[in-house]
Tab-separated table of C-alpha atoms and ligand atoms in Angstrom:
chain	number	residue	atom	x	y	z
P	1	MET	CA	-0.048	0.166	-0.244
P	2	SER	CA	1.468	3.238	-1.163
P	3	THR	CA	1.411	5.792	1.475
P	4	GLN	CA	1.653	8.811	-0.937
P	5	PRO	CA	-1.079	9.280	-3.309
P	6	GLY	CA	-0.402	10.247	-7.041
P	7	ASN	CA	-2.552	13.423	-6.462
P	8	ASP	CA	-1.424	14.949	-3.334
P	9	ARG	CA	-3.054	18.332	-3.691
P	10	LEU	CA	-5.228	18.134	-0.463
P	11	LEU	CA	-2.545	17.012	1.666
P	12	ARG	CA	-0.365	19.675	0.341
P	13	ALA	CA	-2.968	22.477	0.847
P	14	LEU	CA	-3.739	21.162	4.284
P	15	LEU	CA	-0.263	21.506	5.223
P	16	ARG	CA	-0.107	25.020	3.330
P	17	GLU	CA	2.135	23.722	0.818
P	18	PRO	CA	2.239	25.002	-2.736
P	19	VAL	CA	-0.069	23.270	-5.160
P	20	ASP	CA	-0.767	24.084	-8.881
P	21	ARG	CA	-4.378	24.722	-8.170
P	22	THR	CA	-6.843	24.725	-5.269
P	23	PRO	CA	-7.886	21.146	-4.534
P	24	VAL	CA	-11.663	20.617	-4.288
P	25	TRP	CA	-13.950	18.092	-2.517
P	26	ILE	CA	-17.432	17.955	-1.162
P	27	MET	CA	-19.064	17.379	2.171
P	28	ARG	CA	-21.550	14.547	1.927
P	29	GLN	CA	-20.085	13.671	-2.001
P	30	ALA	CA	-21.261	10.228	-1.585
P	31	GLY	CA	-24.983	10.733	-0.983
P	32	ARG	CA	-28.468	11.152	-1.948
P	33	TYR	CA	-28.029	13.555	-4.672
P	34	LEU	CA	-26.261	10.670	-6.663
P	35	PRO	CA	-28.960	8.022	-8.270
P	36	GLU	CA	-26.115	5.530	-8.122
P	37	TYR	CA	-26.054	6.266	-4.375
P	38	ARG	CA	-29.989	5.623	-3.870
P	39	ALA	CA	-29.363	2.386	-5.835
P	40	THR	CA	-26.860	1.016	-3.692
P	41	ARG	CA	-28.602	2.101	-0.568
P	42	ALA	CA	-31.906	0.454	-1.776
P	43	LYS	CA	-29.696	-2.710	-2.514
P	44	ALA	CA	-28.404	-2.652	1.081
P	45	GLY	CA	-31.876	-2.480	2.435
P	46	SER	CA	-30.952	0.433	4.945
P	47	PHE	CA	-28.564	3.076	5.853
P	48	MET	CA	-27.087	0.988	8.712
P	49	ALA	CA	-26.904	-1.966	6.298
P	50	LEU	CA	-24.901	0.099	3.966
P	51	CYS	CA	-22.558	1.575	6.645
P	52	THR	CA	-21.962	-1.701	8.316
P	53	ASN	CA	-21.036	-3.525	4.871
P	54	PRO	CA	-17.540	-2.705	3.832
P	55	GLU	CA	-17.863	-3.745	0.157
P	56	LEU	CA	-21.023	-1.568	-0.213
P	57	ALA	CA	-19.565	1.230	1.991
P	58	CYS	CA	-16.290	1.276	-0.437
P	59	GLU	CA	-18.541	1.142	-3.414
P	60	VAL	CA	-20.653	4.358	-2.407
P	61	THR	CA	-17.401	5.891	-1.242
P	62	LEU	CA	-15.811	5.530	-4.844
P	63	GLN	CA	-19.170	6.811	-6.743
P	64	PRO	CA	-18.524	10.421	-6.547
P	65	LEU	CA	-14.853	9.822	-7.809
P	66	ALA	CA	-16.238	7.978	-10.943
P	67	ARG	CA	-18.302	10.960	-11.864
P	68	PHE	CA	-16.259	14.112	-10.829
P	69	PRO	CA	-12.574	14.991	-10.881
P	70	LEU	CA	-12.364	15.270	-7.071
P	71	ASP	CA	-9.120	15.750	-5.298
P	72	ALA	CA	-10.257	13.605	-2.381
P	73	ALA	CA	-12.297	10.500	-1.232
P	74	ILE	CA	-14.254	10.509	2.222
P	75	LEU	CA	-15.000	7.430	4.098
P	76	PHE	CA	-18.674	6.573	3.815
P	77	SER	CA	-19.991	6.199	7.380
P	78	ASP	CA	-21.443	8.265	9.872
P	79	ILE	CA	-20.613	10.157	13.178
P	80	LEU	CA	-23.360	8.097	15.023
P	81	VAL	CA	-21.467	4.815	14.652
P	82	ILE	CA	-19.797	5.808	18.226
P	83	PRO	CA	-23.192	5.609	20.073
P	84	HIS	CA	-23.935	2.412	18.051
P	85	ALA	CA	-20.805	0.870	19.254
P	86	MET	CA	-21.519	1.849	22.730
P	87	GLY	CA	-24.672	-0.211	22.551
P	88	ARG	CA	-27.221	2.509	22.469
P	89	GLY	CA	-28.983	1.520	19.663
P	90	LEU	CA	-29.069	3.404	16.390
P	91	GLY	CA	-31.624	3.618	13.517
P	92	PHE	CA	-32.404	5.644	10.814
P	93	GLU	CA	-36.212	6.125	10.036
P	94	GLU	CA	-37.018	7.296	6.338
P	95	GLY	CA	-37.290	10.944	6.561
P	96	GLU	CA	-37.159	11.234	10.199
P	97	GLY	CA	-33.191	11.256	10.640
P	98	PRO	CA	-31.367	9.208	13.338
P	99	ARG	CA	-32.879	7.703	16.200
P	100	ILE	CA	-30.932	6.755	19.559
P	101	ALA	CA	-33.215	3.722	21.054
P	102	ARG	CA	-31.541	4.382	24.430
P	103	PRO	CA	-30.675	7.624	25.408
P	104	VAL	CA	-28.308	8.978	27.874
P	105	ARG	CA	-29.914	11.033	30.240
P	106	ASN	CA	-28.328	10.740	33.840
P	107	GLU	CA	-25.239	9.671	35.765
P	108	ALA	CA	-26.087	6.064	35.921
P	109	ASP	CA	-26.579	5.970	32.081
P	110	VAL	CA	-23.278	7.561	31.581
P	111	GLY	CA	-21.365	5.371	34.173
P	112	SER	CA	-22.649	2.323	32.185
P	113	LEU	CA	-21.202	3.436	28.667
P	114	PRO	CA	-18.221	1.367	27.645
P	115	VAL	CA	-15.351	2.756	25.630
P	116	PRO	CA	-15.424	0.491	22.575
P	117	ASP	CA	-12.437	-1.133	21.152
P	118	PRO	CA	-12.545	0.204	17.669
P	119	ASP	CA	-10.714	-3.193	16.419
P	120	ASP	CA	-13.721	-5.243	17.730
P	121	LYS	CA	-16.853	-2.917	17.471
P	122	LEU	CA	-16.072	-0.775	14.553
P	123	ARG	CA	-14.062	-3.255	12.764
P	124	PHE	CA	-16.402	-2.917	9.560
P	125	VAL	CA	-15.300	0.853	9.328
P	126	LEU	CA	-11.736	-0.351	9.354
P	127	ASP	CA	-12.211	-2.987	6.881
P	128	ALA	CA	-14.167	-0.344	4.630
P	129	ILE	CA	-10.888	1.946	4.933
P	130	ARG	CA	-8.623	-1.082	3.828
P	131	LEU	CA	-10.570	-1.941	0.945
P	132	ILE	CA	-11.238	1.778	-0.145
P	133	ARG	CA	-7.290	2.273	0.094
P	134	ARG	CA	-6.604	-0.790	-2.184
P	135	GLU	CA	-9.356	0.430	-4.635
P	136	LEU	CA	-7.968	3.841	-4.786
P	137	ALA	CA	-4.637	2.570	-5.544
P	138	GLY	CA	-3.064	5.955	-4.561
P	139	ARG	CA	-5.352	8.274	-6.839
P	140	VAL	CA	-6.377	10.644	-4.284
P	141	PRO	CA	-6.029	10.711	-0.449
P	142	LEU	CA	-8.699	9.067	1.732
P	143	ILE	CA	-10.279	11.340	4.725
P	144	GLY	CA	-11.500	9.615	7.659
P	145	PHE	CA	-13.824	11.600	10.230
P	146	ALA	CA	-15.552	11.365	13.432
P	147	GLY	CA	-18.187	13.662	15.387
P	148	SER	CA	-17.037	16.069	18.057
P	149	PRO	CA	-17.627	14.590	21.582
P	150	TRP	CA	-20.469	17.692	21.813
P	151	THR	CA	-22.374	16.960	18.473
P	152	VAL	CA	-22.611	13.246	19.351
P	153	ALA	CA	-23.508	13.725	22.680
P	154	THR	CA	-26.276	15.953	21.335
P	155	TYR	CA	-27.695	12.959	19.758
P	156	MET	CA	-27.126	10.551	22.474
P	157	VAL	CA	-29.085	12.907	24.957
P	158	GLU	CA	-31.875	14.128	22.998
P	159	GLY	CA	-32.278	10.782	21.638
P	160	GLY	CA	-32.126	12.001	18.010
P	161	SER	CA	-32.057	15.271	15.791
P	162	SER	CA	-32.967	18.374	17.852
P	163	ARG	CA	-33.775	22.019	17.244
P	164	ASP	CA	-33.200	23.626	20.486
P	165	PHE	CA	-31.158	20.843	22.540
P	166	VAL	CA	-33.474	21.369	25.586
P	167	ARG	CA	-32.365	18.193	27.356
P	168	ILE	CA	-28.615	18.540	26.933
P	169	LYS	CA	-28.702	22.240	27.750
P	170	GLY	CA	-30.803	21.329	30.788
P	171	MET	CA	-27.971	18.768	31.603
P	172	LEU	CA	-25.241	21.338	30.789
P	173	GLN	CA	-26.842	23.603	33.533
P	174	ALA	CA	-28.266	21.107	36.130
P	175	GLU	CA	-25.549	18.292	35.930
P	176	PRO	CA	-22.399	19.589	34.218
P	177	ARG	CA	-20.290	16.944	35.815
P	178	THR	CA	-22.468	14.267	34.424
P	179	LEU	CA	-21.904	15.938	30.877
P	180	HIS	CA	-18.221	16.410	31.575
P	181	ALA	CA	-18.232	12.427	32.046
P	182	LEU	CA	-20.029	11.923	29.014
P	183	LEU	CA	-17.822	14.288	26.998
P	184	ASP	CA	-14.768	12.782	28.478
P	185	LYS	CA	-15.694	9.011	27.507
P	186	LEU	CA	-16.619	10.284	24.112
P	187	ALA	CA	-13.373	11.957	23.503
P	188	ARG	CA	-11.396	8.806	24.612
P	189	ALA	CA	-13.553	6.596	22.471
P	190	THR	CA	-13.135	8.896	19.234
P	191	THR	CA	-9.439	9.099	19.948
P	192	ALA	CA	-9.141	5.282	19.822
P	193	TYR	CA	-11.361	5.270	16.824
P	194	LEU	CA	-9.592	7.832	14.889
P	195	ASN	CA	-6.200	6.338	15.648
P	196	ALA	CA	-7.692	3.022	14.438
P	197	GLN	CA	-8.761	4.925	11.193
P	198	ILE	CA	-5.251	6.256	10.714
P	199	ALA	CA	-3.818	2.757	11.209
P	200	ALA	CA	-6.208	1.436	8.596
P	201	GLY	CA	-4.905	3.929	6.249
P	202	VAL	CA	-6.921	7.217	6.258
P	203	GLN	CA	-4.538	10.200	5.215
P	204	VAL	CA	-6.582	13.036	6.634
P	205	VAL	CA	-8.900	13.225	9.950
P	206	MET	CA	-11.946	15.846	9.935
P	207	ILE	CA	-13.839	16.283	13.041
P	208	PHE	CA	-17.447	17.534	12.427
P	209	ASP	CA	-18.530	19.695	15.161
P	210	THR	CA	-21.986	20.250	13.769
P	211	TRP	CA	-23.801	21.686	16.723
P	212	GLY	CA	-21.077	23.647	18.535
P	213	GLY	CA	-22.381	26.828	17.062
P	214	ALA	CA	-25.699	26.310	19.456
P	215	LEU	CA	-23.584	27.245	22.546
P	216	ALA	CA	-22.630	30.228	24.197
P	217	THR	CA	-18.805	31.238	24.092
P	218	PRO	CA	-17.946	30.054	27.666
P	219	ASP	CA	-19.879	26.888	26.994
P	220	TYR	CA	-18.490	26.192	23.417
P	221	LEU	CA	-14.883	26.408	24.993
P	222	GLU	CA	-15.771	24.393	28.071
P	223	PHE	CA	-17.771	21.664	26.553
P	224	SER	CA	-16.951	21.288	22.882
P	225	LEU	CA	-13.602	22.873	21.966
P	226	SER	CA	-11.859	21.462	24.966
P	227	TYR	CA	-12.673	17.992	24.165
P	228	MET	CA	-11.849	18.238	20.325
P	229	GLN	CA	-8.494	19.598	21.648
P	230	GLN	CA	-8.181	16.485	23.959
P	231	ILE	CA	-8.802	14.403	20.836
P	232	LEU	CA	-6.237	16.238	18.868
P	233	ALA	CA	-3.643	15.757	21.629
P	234	GLY	CA	-4.016	11.904	21.431
P	235	LEU	CA	-3.979	11.591	17.829
P	236	ALA	CA	-1.053	9.776	16.199
P	237	ARG	CA	-0.486	12.489	13.708
P	238	GLU	CA	2.946	11.248	12.388
P	239	PRO	CA	2.543	7.220	11.735
P	240	GLU	CA	5.493	6.039	9.999
P	241	GLY	CA	6.773	9.467	9.093
P	242	ARG	CA	3.791	10.552	7.254
P	243	ARG	CA	1.904	13.564	8.573
P	244	VAL	CA	-1.954	13.084	8.904
P	245	PRO	CA	-3.537	16.436	8.921
P	246	VAL	CA	-6.453	17.130	11.010
P	247	ILE	CA	-9.311	19.416	10.083
P	248	LEU	CA	-11.523	20.964	12.627
P	249	PHE	CA	-15.233	21.976	11.695
P	250	THR	CA	-17.405	23.824	13.964
P	251	LYS	CA	-20.712	24.916	11.960
P	252	GLY	CA	-21.431	28.291	13.215
P	253	GLY	CA	-17.966	28.562	14.670
P	254	GLY	CA	-16.761	31.732	12.624
P	255	ILE	CA	-16.279	33.813	15.960
P	256	TRP	CA	-14.350	31.458	17.265
P	257	LEU	CA	-11.513	30.452	14.713
P	258	THR	CA	-8.744	32.052	16.667
P	259	ARG	CA	-9.225	29.872	19.468
P	260	MET	CA	-9.877	26.922	17.076
P	261	ALA	CA	-6.437	27.529	15.478
P	262	ALA	CA	-4.709	27.550	18.701
P	263	ALA	CA	-6.142	24.160	19.611
P	264	GLY	CA	-3.938	22.505	17.260
P	265	ALA	CA	-5.487	21.648	14.334
P	266	ASP	CA	-3.914	21.715	10.901
P	267	ALA	CA	-6.913	23.174	8.962
P	268	LEU	CA	-10.200	24.761	9.989
P	269	GLY	CA	-13.567	24.095	7.983
P	270	ILE	CA	-15.409	27.326	7.354
P	271	ASP	CA	-18.939	27.531	6.925
P	272	SER	CA	-20.955	29.839	4.360
P	273	ALA	CA	-21.752	32.574	6.871
P	274	THR	CA	-17.817	33.300	7.272
P	275	GLU	CA	-15.908	35.417	4.927
P	276	LEU	CA	-12.772	33.305	3.931
P	277	SER	CA	-10.885	36.546	4.165
P	278	ASP	CA	-11.966	37.256	7.487
P	279	ALA	CA	-11.162	33.764	8.431
P	280	ARG	CA	-7.854	34.117	7.076
P	281	ARG	CA	-7.101	37.268	8.770
P	282	ALA	CA	-8.592	35.896	11.938
P	283	THR	CA	-6.156	32.957	11.969
P	284	GLY	CA	-3.003	34.526	10.583
P	285	ASP	CA	-2.201	32.082	8.006
P	286	ARG	CA	-1.456	29.521	10.862
P	287	VAL	CA	-3.972	26.885	9.514
P	288	ALA	CA	-5.237	25.808	6.465
P	289	LEU	CA	-9.066	26.775	5.626
P	290	GLN	CA	-11.643	24.680	3.982
P	291	GLY	CA	-14.799	25.896	2.391
P	292	ASN	CA	-17.285	27.493	1.862
P	293	LEU	CA	-19.619	27.830	-1.069
P	294	ASP	CA	-23.094	28.045	0.289
P	295	PRO	CA	-24.713	24.573	-0.787
P	296	SER	CA	-27.979	26.301	-1.676
P	297	LEU	CA	-26.013	28.081	-4.364
P	298	LEU	CA	-25.961	24.609	-6.248
P	299	HIS	CA	-29.520	25.099	-7.215
P	300	GLU	CA	-28.701	27.870	-9.277
P	301	PRO	CA	-27.796	27.763	-13.311
P	302	PRO	CA	-24.281	26.734	-13.845
P	303	GLU	CA	-23.304	30.485	-14.603
P	304	ARG	CA	-24.329	32.024	-11.327
P	305	ILE	CA	-22.364	28.597	-9.694
P	306	ARG	CA	-19.302	29.854	-11.768
P	307	ASN	CA	-19.388	33.562	-10.544
P	308	GLU	CA	-19.772	32.062	-6.793
P	309	VAL	CA	-16.851	29.916	-7.074
P	310	ALA	CA	-14.591	32.890	-8.522
P	311	ARG	CA	-15.886	34.974	-5.588
P	312	VAL	CA	-14.815	32.244	-2.870
P	313	LEU	CA	-11.664	31.747	-4.404
P	314	GLU	CA	-11.054	35.641	-4.568
P	315	SER	CA	-12.049	35.937	-1.008
P	316	TYR	CA	-9.166	33.496	0.266
P	317	GLY	CA	-6.853	35.122	-2.281
P	318	ARG	CA	-3.411	34.328	-3.208
P	319	GLY	CA	-1.063	31.496	-1.835
P	320	PRO	CA	-1.298	28.090	-0.590
P	321	GLY	CA	-3.780	26.702	2.218
P	322	HIS	CA	-6.949	26.856	0.484
P	323	VAL	CA	-9.262	23.736	0.145
P	324	PHE	CA	-12.385	24.219	-1.903
P	325	ASN	CA	-15.674	22.751	-0.541
P	326	LEU	CA	-19.120	23.751	0.470
P	327	GLY	CA	-19.809	25.534	3.817
P	328	HIS	CA	-22.082	22.387	4.719
P	329	GLY	CA	-23.090	19.085	3.288
P	330	VAL	CA	-24.682	19.024	-0.318
P	331	MET	CA	-28.446	18.903	-0.402
P	332	PRO	CA	-30.150	15.732	-1.591
P	333	ALA	CA	-32.200	17.780	-4.063
P	334	THR	CA	-28.995	19.087	-5.571
P	335	ASN	CA	-28.379	18.211	-9.583
P	336	PRO	CA	-25.152	16.168	-9.938
P	337	GLU	CA	-24.468	18.317	-13.330
P	338	HIS	CA	-24.188	21.490	-11.067
P	339	VAL	CA	-21.790	19.968	-8.777
P	340	ALA	CA	-19.738	19.178	-12.202
P	341	ALA	CA	-20.092	22.722	-12.959
P	342	MET	CA	-18.873	23.892	-9.628
P	343	ILE	CA	-15.680	21.603	-9.877
P	344	ALA	CA	-14.903	22.662	-13.325
P	345	ALA	CA	-15.227	26.183	-12.346
P	346	VAL	CA	-12.567	25.501	-9.596
P	347	HIS	CA	-10.265	23.812	-12.121
P	348	GLU	CA	-10.318	26.299	-14.438
P	349	LEU	CA	-10.280	29.698	-12.017
P	350	SER	CA	-8.050	28.659	-9.275
P	351	PRO	CA	-4.620	28.141	-11.119
P	352	GLN	CA	-3.992	32.107	-11.146
P	353	TYR	CA	-4.025	32.139	-7.360
P	354	HIS	CA	-1.198	29.760	-7.317
P	355	ARG	CA	1.433	31.404	-9.595
I	1	CP3	O1	-19.595	13.311	3.341
I	1	CP3	C1	-19.643	11.898	2.881
I	1	CP3	O2	-19.876	11.733	1.893
I	1	CP3	C2	-19.135	10.883	4.015
I	1	CP3	C3	-20.169	10.456	4.587
I	1	CP3	C4	-20.999	11.271	5.732
I	1	CP3	C5	-22.249	10.921	6.282
I	1	CP3	N1	-22.703	11.405	7.327
I	1	CP3	C6	-23.332	9.826	5.409
I	1	CP3	C7	-24.654	10.196	5.458
I	1	CP3	C8	-20.525	12.277	6.601
I	1	CP3	C9	-19.162	12.703	6.777
I	1	CP3	C10	-21.577	12.150	7.790
I	1	CP3	C11	-21.317	13.020	9.083
I	1	CP3	C12	-22.596	13.231	9.714
I	1	CP3	N2	-23.719	12.588	10.139
I	1	CP3	C13	-22.565	14.504	10.403
I	1	CP3	C14	-21.778	15.835	10.454
I	1	CP3	C15	-21.736	16.569	9.229
I	1	CP3	C16	-23.040	17.307	8.962
I	1	CP3	O3	-23.717	17.180	8.106
I	1	CP3	O4	-23.128	18.388	9.928
I	1	CP3	C17	-23.842	14.509	11.360
I	1	CP3	C18	-24.570	15.494	12.074
I	1	CP3	C19	-24.462	13.117	11.020
I	1	CP3	C20	-25.654	12.685	11.565
I	1	CP3	C21	-26.730	12.273	10.656
I	1	CP3	N3	-26.529	11.339	9.651
I	1	CP3	C22	-28.040	12.776	10.284
I	1	CP3	C23	-28.527	13.854	11.106
I	1	CP3	C24	-28.438	12.046	9.259
I	1	CP3	C25	-29.774	12.354	8.814
I	1	CP3	C26	-30.064	13.651	7.942
I	1	CP3	C27	-29.751	13.195	6.711
I	1	CP3	O5	-29.030	14.200	6.224
I	1	CP3	O6	-30.416	12.246	5.933
I	1	CP3	C28	-27.526	11.271	8.853
I	1	CP3	C29	-27.948	10.132	7.855
I	1	CP3	C30	-26.759	10.005	6.708
I	1	CP3	N4	-25.153	10.178	6.881
I	1	CP3	C31	-26.993	10.211	5.355
I	1	CP3	C32	-25.809	10.104	4.562
I	1	CP3	C33	-25.368	9.812	3.161
I	1	CP3	C34	-28.187	10.007	4.498
I	1	CP3	C35	-28.870	8.717	4.857
I	1	CP3	C36	-29.704	8.251	3.850
I	1	CP3	O7	-29.060	7.452	2.780
I	1	CP3	O8	-30.949	8.281	3.959
């Protein structure tokens, strides 16, 4: 297995090394907007059946690469395999999102949670990674990922998706020690899980903090960022001499970028609300930046998409350290042709920023 991919633009950009053009990949690039994904998912029977079958997970990981000239593959899985591995029961109802069968609501629940051994309970993910690396044969790097402890905890405490996070915020106020115990367990489980992903072959790691932006600043620092920092400190980031860059993404985290950069990430994901020029100024070129075209722009005609790609590239400006992406996941109703138009525009318009 070669450790250096043929196309190493993503790795170079994440380490702020020179590239010939801006690398591009898309959050949720393997997903429901692709008819071939919907077909494989139907064949699998359910989303969880797809996630837990390494051959099918490998197949859908590679689908967007067969269609588009992307600079990275991202492992097909989900952040909620951690509560699944902890035995809390995970299901996805059609049109309803995730459901945790046995939510975590008190000290006794937290105390009973195991820290799962990834080689045992999450072996299906590690097998998928080894398969994907073999199939990629070094064409592009493979990104592994996990959710932030705070974001995964919101699903475990609420029992599913939430609009207002009433239960977990209640726990934060009334029983902060219980919440800290849960977050610490999740941070330890996630560190072991990501290190197992790295050992199996992922070349980049991304931490999705989708719901950190729902917190007040002191709570974000205490209940979300500090646990991502704990994970960063525990990762094997230079196994066998190769550097594994880590991307932190807090959706709605534009006001905390300076603190996120100081936590020790190589790169930060930037959502569409934050201007890349402002993000670059705030982080003083200490980290690479990934983003941030508004996913809803992909519903517009290709001409309009091209203009927005130009705007995003210009906002970051000249020099290395930019990875082109959306500000959040691609939406299921997106026309794949529009995704192709976005990628073509990045290929066409970005080289001038690297001369
Ligand atoms: O990006 C990729 O292509 C890799 C795969 C990936 C999935 N989920 C597959 C998926 C990744 C990186 C995730 C991360 C994830 N999962 C996050 C963080 C990123 C983000 O979007 O903010 C979160 C919050 C989850 C939890 C989750 N998984 C929810 C809330 C849902 C239901 C809502 C939805 O979008 O359908 C999922 C299901 C899910 N995960 C799907 C996919 C392709 C859709 C499932 C289906 O096929 O019906």
